[in-house]
Amino acid sequence: MAGQGWRMLVECLSVGRGITLPSNSTGGVKSVALATGAYAHIRRQFKISIGKMEGIEEPLARIAGNAYVMDAAASLITYGIMLGEKPAVLSAIVKYHCTHRGQQSIIDAMDITGGKGIMLGESNFLARAYQGAPIAITVEGANILTRSMMIFGQGAIRCHPYVLEEMAAAQNNDVNAFDKLLFKHIGHVGSNTVRSFWLGLTRGLTSHTPTGDATKRYYQHLNRLSANLALLSDVSMAVLGGSLKRRERISARLGDVLSQLYLASAVLKRYDDEGRHEADLPLVHWGVQDALYRAEQAMDDLLQNFPNRVVAGLLTAMIFRLAVIIWRRLISWITPLRRSCRCQTPHVHVLGAVSI
């Protein structure tokens, strides 16, 4: 391999990026969570432990939640690498989000510890981690570049069932293969359109889930948002074409949706692999709900700023507003019935559970 150093570096990049920085950031946040939680329990102000103050509880919860999410994401990609995979897109996702969440967690810890985190000395357990956080953000693909160009820029091609093969067929002038792939692609878009609309209309309630416990709705929301992302990706590529890579804010927001779906999936997998312990549910709820919120927010931001306003309006109605309007109409019909029936028959009890 003499003279092939660059090739060797590129081939190993996805593997190294998926292990080193995510595991380093995850380990750092886990130690910060342990130390900061203990400090908040011991440190007293106004005759109470500061960990019992609501203002401190919020950043403490973020630190604990981020530690759980990061550990789940880093463990999942490490398992994939151990199976022999070279997950270029997932390594970019995990590198970005683990280092970013790690930095935010250290900032939260510095806010909690106050002066003790600022004054350097042998007993300061935060300052050096705070100083080193920008290094992880910068190396092996700066986070700004990773988010705006690499995650969806690579994912749109590598993760799509037909685009990469269509590009290869076009490059090889294989008209027959390209035509077959094109018609499959059109059918795929049509299927995603119907699925996205139906899952949005039903709020994902009709989709299959592997479990019926407290995490069931999370799987259904992931199914719904995955269908939405597939539709948004195909429409964005069709409308914007080759300029999509240069539209960095659009690419970044699509990448944000993909990333949050991965993080939520990693949390659910960790919870399942570890035996579904009820004690872990608060962390699972925080991690998945945070990811689902961020994914929907990224979709909304994308549609609010999509360059083709007609297409944006149609997609917004299909993914968000039409489903909400129909659900509100249904509830407006059901609510008077619930108020007037006085529980005369056993089946009326189910009406009390209807909500949007």
XYZ file of C-alpha atoms in Angstrom:
356
model
C 0.000 0.000 0.000
C 2.983 2.305 -0.448
C 1.840 5.632 -1.845
C -1.800 4.927 -0.948
C -1.878 6.763 2.373
C -4.800 9.003 1.470
C -6.858 6.035 0.314
C -6.110 4.180 3.551
C -7.085 7.247 5.582
C -10.423 7.670 3.782
C -11.255 3.968 4.071
C -10.594 4.009 7.831
C -12.212 7.385 8.494
C -15.771 6.129 8.988
C -14.579 3.421 11.383
C -12.300 5.675 13.422
C -14.788 8.549 13.488
C -17.514 6.206 14.683
C -15.476 4.909 17.648
C -12.978 7.429 18.979
C -14.779 10.734 19.398
C -18.257 9.374 20.272
C -16.882 7.000 22.922
C -14.574 9.683 24.302
C -17.395 12.234 24.520
C -19.780 9.666 25.991
C -17.306 8.628 28.673
C -16.670 12.260 29.516
C -20.352 13.057 29.910
C -20.963 9.959 32.041
C -18.187 11.029 34.416
C -19.511 14.610 34.405
C -23.014 13.328 35.216
C -21.679 11.292 38.139
C -19.502 14.069 39.560
C -21.984 16.896 39.021
C -24.856 14.880 40.464
C -22.819 14.142 43.574
C -21.749 17.798 43.861
C -25.367 18.984 43.532
C -26.357 16.594 46.315
C -23.588 17.730 48.699
C -23.557 21.459 47.943
C -26.112 23.312 50.050
C -27.503 26.788 49.682
C -30.372 28.416 51.574
C -30.256 25.354 53.859
C -31.207 22.902 51.099
C -29.247 20.791 48.649
C -28.931 22.676 45.351
C -29.897 19.482 43.520
C -33.428 19.953 44.886
C -33.746 23.408 43.332
C -35.871 23.407 40.174
C -33.404 25.680 38.414
C -30.670 23.081 38.974
C -32.900 20.082 38.234
C -33.329 21.166 34.614
C -29.622 21.120 33.569
C -29.055 18.006 35.722
C -31.824 16.240 33.791
C -30.287 17.300 30.489
C -26.896 15.923 31.517
C -28.388 12.576 32.588
C -30.563 12.342 29.485
C -27.703 13.203 27.144
C -25.469 10.618 28.825
C -28.075 7.905 28.215
C -28.715 8.936 24.587
C -25.026 9.267 23.751
C -24.189 5.895 25.290
C -26.982 4.255 23.293
C -25.882 5.886 20.012
C -22.171 5.147 20.494
C -22.822 1.529 21.515
C -25.066 0.879 18.506
C -22.574 2.119 15.918
C -19.739 0.248 17.639
C -21.791 -2.940 17.351
C -22.260 -2.281 13.625
C -18.534 -1.790 13.138
C -17.849 -5.034 15.009
C -20.068 -6.787 12.436
C -17.746 -5.567 9.681
C -19.791 -2.616 8.455
C -18.305 0.745 7.450
C -21.167 3.124 8.306
C -19.996 6.418 6.831
C -23.308 8.235 7.317
C -23.993 6.903 10.808
C -20.457 7.688 11.921
C -20.998 11.304 10.840
C -24.301 11.407 12.756
C -22.829 9.944 15.933
C -19.687 12.048 15.768
C -21.674 15.265 15.386
C -24.334 14.613 17.999
C -22.139 13.002 20.639
C -19.560 15.783 20.531
C -22.233 18.500 20.380
C -24.267 17.052 23.240
C -21.057 16.456 25.152
C -20.113 20.110 24.888
C -23.601 21.240 25.920
C -23.538 18.876 28.912
C -20.208 20.262 30.102
C -21.568 23.810 29.803
C -24.569 22.757 31.918
C -22.224 21.237 34.480
C -20.185 24.454 34.607
C -23.399 26.409 35.235
C -24.289 24.090 38.127
C -20.888 24.151 39.808
C -20.430 27.899 39.414
C -17.160 29.201 40.873
C -15.841 25.719 41.609
C -15.836 24.972 37.891
C -14.018 28.196 37.019
C -11.105 28.173 39.450
C -8.385 25.856 38.198
C -6.815 23.504 40.682
C -6.375 19.870 41.596
C -9.971 19.498 42.804
C -11.521 21.044 39.671
C -13.100 18.173 37.743
C -14.619 20.243 34.914
C -12.312 22.946 33.633
C -10.028 20.762 31.505
C -13.004 18.977 29.959
C -14.531 22.375 29.210
C -11.302 23.505 27.528
C -11.034 20.297 25.510
C -14.623 20.175 24.230
C -13.953 22.378 21.130
C -11.248 19.923 20.014
C -13.774 17.114 19.623
C -16.137 19.516 17.845
C -13.465 20.447 15.293
C -11.473 17.319 14.392
C -12.430 14.514 11.967
C -14.874 16.773 10.132
C -15.863 20.065 11.744
C -19.400 19.877 13.108
C -20.728 22.738 10.987
C -19.510 21.003 7.824
C -20.698 17.607 9.051
C -24.231 18.834 9.707
C -24.696 21.069 6.678
C -23.113 18.867 4.001
C -22.038 15.399 5.060
C -24.934 13.775 6.936
C -27.690 14.219 4.377
C -25.329 14.890 1.467
C -24.006 11.342 1.811
C -27.162 9.855 3.299
C -29.426 10.933 0.438
C -27.406 8.781 -1.949
C -26.108 5.943 0.212
C -29.328 5.316 2.146
C -31.765 5.633 -0.766
C -32.869 2.311 -2.305
C -32.583 3.525 -5.924
C -30.606 6.776 -6.356
C -27.119 5.247 -6.202
C -28.047 2.503 -8.680
C -29.704 5.074 -10.975
C -26.537 7.160 -10.993
C -24.446 4.080 -11.830
C -26.827 3.083 -14.649
C -26.756 6.612 -16.086
C -22.967 6.712 -15.918
C -22.756 3.356 -17.745
C -25.359 4.409 -20.365
C -27.486 1.374 -19.423
C -30.889 2.609 -20.594
C -32.830 -0.543 -19.739
C -31.502 -0.736 -16.192
C -32.125 2.991 -15.700
C -35.725 2.714 -16.921
C -36.459 -0.173 -14.554
C -34.946 1.684 -11.628
C -36.788 4.885 -12.548
C -40.194 3.194 -12.541
C -39.358 1.504 -9.230
C -38.352 4.910 -7.889
C -41.643 6.460 -9.011
C -43.560 3.648 -7.321
C -41.466 4.181 -4.208
C -42.367 7.897 -4.144
C -46.057 7.107 -4.613
C -45.958 4.554 -1.812
C -44.201 7.010 0.504
C -46.760 9.705 -0.306
C -49.707 7.495 0.607
C -47.957 6.090 3.683
C -46.888 9.521 4.907
C -50.402 10.905 4.499
C -52.072 7.927 6.167
C -49.679 7.753 9.115
C -50.001 11.512 9.569
C -53.790 11.239 9.443
C -53.879 8.429 12.015
C -50.966 9.809 14.058
C -49.210 6.496 13.410
C -51.789 4.526 15.374
C -52.212 1.937 12.603
C -48.504 1.131 12.209
C -46.979 -2.081 13.518
C -44.865 -2.033 16.686
C -42.670 -4.752 18.178
C -43.985 -4.170 21.696
C -47.120 -3.070 23.471
C -45.551 -1.493 26.578
C -44.940 2.146 27.467
C -42.716 2.637 24.402
C -45.320 1.518 21.856
C -46.273 5.038 20.774
C -42.635 5.918 20.251
C -42.281 3.182 17.636
C -45.428 4.429 15.913
C -44.168 8.013 15.870
C -40.849 6.802 14.438
C -42.734 4.984 11.666
C -44.665 8.169 10.893
C -41.634 10.444 10.873
C -39.618 7.955 8.798
C -42.324 8.020 6.124
C -42.355 11.839 6.279
C -38.574 11.976 5.867
C -38.640 9.587 2.896
C -41.232 11.775 1.173
C -39.413 15.022 1.965
C -36.121 13.579 0.684
C -37.560 12.461 -2.648
C -39.449 15.711 -3.183
C -36.394 17.803 -2.277
C -34.192 15.877 -4.710
C -36.843 16.148 -7.451
C -37.470 19.887 -6.983
C -33.918 21.067 -6.267
C -31.909 18.473 -8.201
C -28.158 18.881 -8.060
C -28.447 22.207 -6.228
C -29.602 20.383 -3.092
C -26.010 19.933 -1.907
C -25.440 23.669 -2.237
C -28.607 24.404 -0.268
C -26.829 23.742 2.988
C -29.647 24.806 5.312
C -32.096 22.449 3.594
C -29.548 19.648 3.624
C -28.795 20.332 7.300
C -32.453 20.174 8.325
C -33.056 16.942 6.436
C -29.932 15.606 8.114
C -31.287 16.712 11.489
C -34.422 14.637 10.955
C -32.371 11.593 9.939
C -30.065 12.058 12.940
C -32.868 12.375 15.481
C -34.578 9.251 14.141
C -31.304 7.365 14.592
C -30.867 8.645 18.159
C -34.423 7.711 19.116
C -33.990 4.255 17.572
C -30.717 3.773 19.448
C -32.392 4.654 22.765
C -35.244 2.206 22.162
C -32.814 -0.528 21.159
C -30.714 0.024 24.269
C -33.806 -0.127 26.456
C -34.840 -3.383 24.771
C -31.352 -4.947 24.894
C -30.965 -4.217 28.596
C -34.193 -5.974 29.539
C -36.715 -3.106 29.587
C -36.110 -2.130 33.185
C -38.794 0.199 34.482
C -36.181 2.256 36.328
C -34.736 3.322 32.957
C -38.060 4.639 31.631
C -37.569 8.285 32.717
C -34.332 8.424 30.710
C -35.974 6.627 27.780
C -38.918 9.041 27.824
C -36.592 12.049 27.920
C -34.310 10.767 25.163
C -37.008 9.686 22.713
C -39.308 12.657 23.275
C -36.399 15.050 22.861
C -35.442 13.387 19.567
C -39.026 13.304 18.261
C -39.514 16.979 19.106
C -36.280 17.980 17.387
C -37.157 15.905 14.313
C -40.569 17.522 13.931
C -39.077 20.965 14.556
C -36.498 20.364 11.812
C -39.270 19.300 9.403
C -41.287 22.406 10.212
C -38.240 24.668 9.756
C -37.512 22.964 6.426
C -41.037 23.492 5.097
C -41.178 27.073 6.382
C -38.058 27.860 4.331
C -38.510 25.562 1.319
C -37.813 27.582 -1.861
C -40.861 26.297 -3.800
C -43.758 27.641 -1.762
C -46.451 25.687 -3.621
C -44.710 22.391 -2.916
C -44.013 23.483 0.653
C -47.696 24.253 1.214
C -48.804 20.870 -0.126
C -46.246 18.997 1.981
C -47.128 20.988 5.111
C -50.821 20.209 4.672
C -50.088 16.537 4.061
C -47.618 16.024 6.904
C -48.879 18.353 9.620
C -51.913 20.544 9.276
C -54.461 18.372 7.489
C -54.079 15.571 10.009
C -54.411 18.009 12.924
C -57.501 19.647 11.368
C -59.198 16.281 10.844
C -58.326 15.112 14.381
C -59.714 18.308 15.877
C -62.908 17.902 13.829
C -63.314 14.329 15.059
C -62.780 15.407 18.671
C -65.321 18.213 18.250
C -67.832 15.550 17.240
C -66.925 13.151 20.047
C -66.718 15.621 22.938
C -70.481 16.500 23.046
C -71.277 12.785 22.960
C -68.936 12.140 25.857
C -70.500 14.937 27.893
C -74.103 13.880 27.263
C -73.965 10.100 27.529
C -73.526 9.906 31.349
C -71.712 6.573 30.944
C -74.961 4.725 30.166
C -73.204 1.862 28.389
C -69.843 0.190 29.108
C -68.282 1.072 25.746
C -68.665 4.798 26.412
C -65.714 4.664 28.845
C -63.298 4.597 25.901
C -64.392 8.076 24.898
C -62.611 9.454 27.932
C -59.268 8.476 26.423
C -59.684 10.339 23.116
C -57.178 13.137 22.654
C -54.906 14.612 20.033
